[in-house]
XYZ file of C-alpha atoms in Angstrom:
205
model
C 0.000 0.000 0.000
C 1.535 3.660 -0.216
C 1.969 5.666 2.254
C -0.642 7.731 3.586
C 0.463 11.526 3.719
C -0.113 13.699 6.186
C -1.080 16.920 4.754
C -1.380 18.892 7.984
C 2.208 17.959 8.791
C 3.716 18.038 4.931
C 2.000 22.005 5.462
C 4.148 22.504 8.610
C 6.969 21.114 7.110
C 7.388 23.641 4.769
C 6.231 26.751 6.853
C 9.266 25.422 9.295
C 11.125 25.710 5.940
C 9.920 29.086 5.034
C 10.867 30.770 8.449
C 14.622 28.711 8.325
C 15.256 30.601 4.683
C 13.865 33.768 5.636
C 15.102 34.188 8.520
C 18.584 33.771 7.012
C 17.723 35.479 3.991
C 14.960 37.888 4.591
C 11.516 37.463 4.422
C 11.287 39.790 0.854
C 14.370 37.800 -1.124
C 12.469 34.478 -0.360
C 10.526 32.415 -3.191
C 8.513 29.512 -3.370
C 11.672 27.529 -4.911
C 14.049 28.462 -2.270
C 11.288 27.294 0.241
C 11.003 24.082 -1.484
C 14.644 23.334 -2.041
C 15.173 23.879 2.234
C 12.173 21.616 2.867
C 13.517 19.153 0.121
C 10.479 19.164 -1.679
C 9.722 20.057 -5.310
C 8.444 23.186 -6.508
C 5.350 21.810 -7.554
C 4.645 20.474 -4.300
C 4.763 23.615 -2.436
C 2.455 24.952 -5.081
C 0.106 22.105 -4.635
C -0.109 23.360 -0.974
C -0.225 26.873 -0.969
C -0.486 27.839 -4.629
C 0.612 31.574 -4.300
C 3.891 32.537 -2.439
C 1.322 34.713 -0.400
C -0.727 32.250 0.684
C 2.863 30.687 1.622
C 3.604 33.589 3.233
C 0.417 33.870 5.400
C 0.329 30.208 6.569
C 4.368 30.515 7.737
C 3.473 33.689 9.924
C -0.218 31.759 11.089
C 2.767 29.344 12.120
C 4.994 31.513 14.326
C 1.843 32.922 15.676
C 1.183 29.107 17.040
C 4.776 28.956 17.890
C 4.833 32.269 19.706
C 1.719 31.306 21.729
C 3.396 27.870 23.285
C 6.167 30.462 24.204
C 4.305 32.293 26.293
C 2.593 29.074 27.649
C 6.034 27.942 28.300
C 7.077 30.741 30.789
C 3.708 30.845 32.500
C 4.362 26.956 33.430
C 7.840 27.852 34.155
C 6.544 30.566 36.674
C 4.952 27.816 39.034
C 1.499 26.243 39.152
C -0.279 29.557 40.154
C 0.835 32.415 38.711
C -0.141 35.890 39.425
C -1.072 38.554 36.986
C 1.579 40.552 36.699
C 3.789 37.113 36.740
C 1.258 36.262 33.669
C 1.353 39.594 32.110
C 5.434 39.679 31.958
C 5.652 36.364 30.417
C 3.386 37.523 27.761
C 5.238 40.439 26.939
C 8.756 39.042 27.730
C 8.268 36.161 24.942
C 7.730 39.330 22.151
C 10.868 40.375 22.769
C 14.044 39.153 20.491
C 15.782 37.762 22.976
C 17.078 34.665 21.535
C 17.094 32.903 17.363
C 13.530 31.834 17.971
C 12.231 35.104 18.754
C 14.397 37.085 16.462
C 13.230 35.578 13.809
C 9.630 35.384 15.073
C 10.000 39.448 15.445
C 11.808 40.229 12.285
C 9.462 38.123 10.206
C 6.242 39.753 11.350
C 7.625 43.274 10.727
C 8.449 42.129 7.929
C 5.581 40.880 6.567
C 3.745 44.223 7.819
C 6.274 46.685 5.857
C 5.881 44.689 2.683
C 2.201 44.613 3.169
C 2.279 48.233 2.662
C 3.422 48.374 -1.004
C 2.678 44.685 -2.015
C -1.630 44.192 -2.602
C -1.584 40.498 -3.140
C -0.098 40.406 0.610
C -2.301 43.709 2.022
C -5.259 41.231 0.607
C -4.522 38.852 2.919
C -5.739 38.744 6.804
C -2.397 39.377 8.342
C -3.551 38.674 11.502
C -7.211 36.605 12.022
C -8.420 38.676 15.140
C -5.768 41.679 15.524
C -7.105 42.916 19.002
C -6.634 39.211 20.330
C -3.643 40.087 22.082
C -4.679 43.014 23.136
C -8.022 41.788 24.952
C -5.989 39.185 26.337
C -3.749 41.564 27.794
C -6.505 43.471 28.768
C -8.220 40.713 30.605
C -5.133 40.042 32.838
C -5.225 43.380 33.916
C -8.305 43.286 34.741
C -8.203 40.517 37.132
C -4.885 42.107 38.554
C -7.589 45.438 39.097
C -10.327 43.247 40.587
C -7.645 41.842 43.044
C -6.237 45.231 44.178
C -3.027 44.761 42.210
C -2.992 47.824 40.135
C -2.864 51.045 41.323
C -6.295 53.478 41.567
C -7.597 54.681 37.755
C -5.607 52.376 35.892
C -7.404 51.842 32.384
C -6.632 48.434 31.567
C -7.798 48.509 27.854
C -5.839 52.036 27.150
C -2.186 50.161 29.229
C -3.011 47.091 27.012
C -2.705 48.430 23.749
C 0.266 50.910 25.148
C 2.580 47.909 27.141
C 1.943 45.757 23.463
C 2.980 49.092 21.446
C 5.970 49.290 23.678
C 6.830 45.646 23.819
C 6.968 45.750 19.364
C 8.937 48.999 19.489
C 11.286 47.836 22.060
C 11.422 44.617 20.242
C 12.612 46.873 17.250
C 15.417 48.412 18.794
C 16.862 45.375 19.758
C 17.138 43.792 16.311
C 18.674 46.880 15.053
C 21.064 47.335 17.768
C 19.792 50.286 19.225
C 19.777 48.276 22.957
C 20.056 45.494 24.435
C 17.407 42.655 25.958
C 18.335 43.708 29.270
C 17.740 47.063 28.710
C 14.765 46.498 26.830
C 13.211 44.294 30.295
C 14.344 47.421 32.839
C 12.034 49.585 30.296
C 9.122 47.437 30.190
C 9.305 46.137 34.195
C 9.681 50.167 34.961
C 6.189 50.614 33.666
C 4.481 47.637 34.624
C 5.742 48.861 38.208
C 3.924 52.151 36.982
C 0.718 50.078 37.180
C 1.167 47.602 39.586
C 1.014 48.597 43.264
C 4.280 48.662 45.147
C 4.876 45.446 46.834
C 2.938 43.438 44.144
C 5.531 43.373 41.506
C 6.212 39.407 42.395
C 2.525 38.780 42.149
């Protein structure tokens, strides 16, 4: 009999090949033919799978989305079985920043993918992210529970900090690719404002 193929995992295999080439390569210099020569695959099976190098494109970052999110699932467990919110809320924000080859290439892939959305249609077409205020009302939510608990400190807007600690987090992720600081600095910045919100003496919570 022949083998049975798995197309969910044939489609991973070559979005794991797409973010190895790009992120040695850049994101704009990559084509469907240098994606399927690092996956070891022809050319006309990576068509048969995503048929457009932006549908390619779309499923690789849908990819490091799923990777990003076990990331922050990762440091949450690492944290202990009950983490607090702000313990919660840092991992979250940490796990954006560039701090190692995973995440460097998870941040310089997705700001990639935005700046040539702005000139290329076919890509603009395409949902670049599914639900874009996911992360945000996720965020949100966290700081909401850290209000409801007494955490925070009086007339914090969790909504309005949500969308400005995830602002921060992208920018500061910036600035490290380019060299403009370094992780370490990037965490003081970030842990200075969450202990802007957080009450003093709840920082470890």
């Amino acid at each position: 009999m022949p083998k049975r193929v798995d197309h969910a995992e044939r489609r991973t295999e070559i979005a794991e090949a797409l973010v190895r080439v790009a992120g040695r390569r850049g994101l704009h210099a990559v084509g469907m033919r240098d994606v399927a020569a690092e996956a070891g695959v022809s050319l006309r099976l990576v068509q048969y799978y995503f048929q457009t190098k932006e549908k390619l494109l779309l499923f690789g970052l849908e990819h490091l989305a799923e990777r990003f999110g076990e990331r922050v699932s990762a440091r949450v467990r690492a944290a202990g079985d009950s983490p607090g919110p702000r313990t919660t809320v840092e991992a979250l924000l940490m796990a954006a920043l560039p701090t190692d080859d995973e995440s460097r290439i998870f941040h310089h892939l997705y700001t990639s993918y935005a700046v040539l959305a702005v000139t290329d249609r076919a890509l603009a077409a395409q949902p670049f992210i599914k639900n874009p205020d996911a992360a945000e009302d996720a965020l949100a939510g966290l700081l909401r529970q850290a209000q409801e608990a007494t955490l925070l400190e009086p007339g914090v807007d969790a909504q309005l900090e949500a969308a400005g600690l995830l602002a921060m987090s992208a920018g500061l992720g910036t600035s490290i690719l380019v060299g403009q600081r370094s992780p370490e600095s990037a965490t003081a910045v970030l842990d200075h404002h969450l202990n802007r919100i957080f009450r003093t003496g709840d920082a470890a919570d």
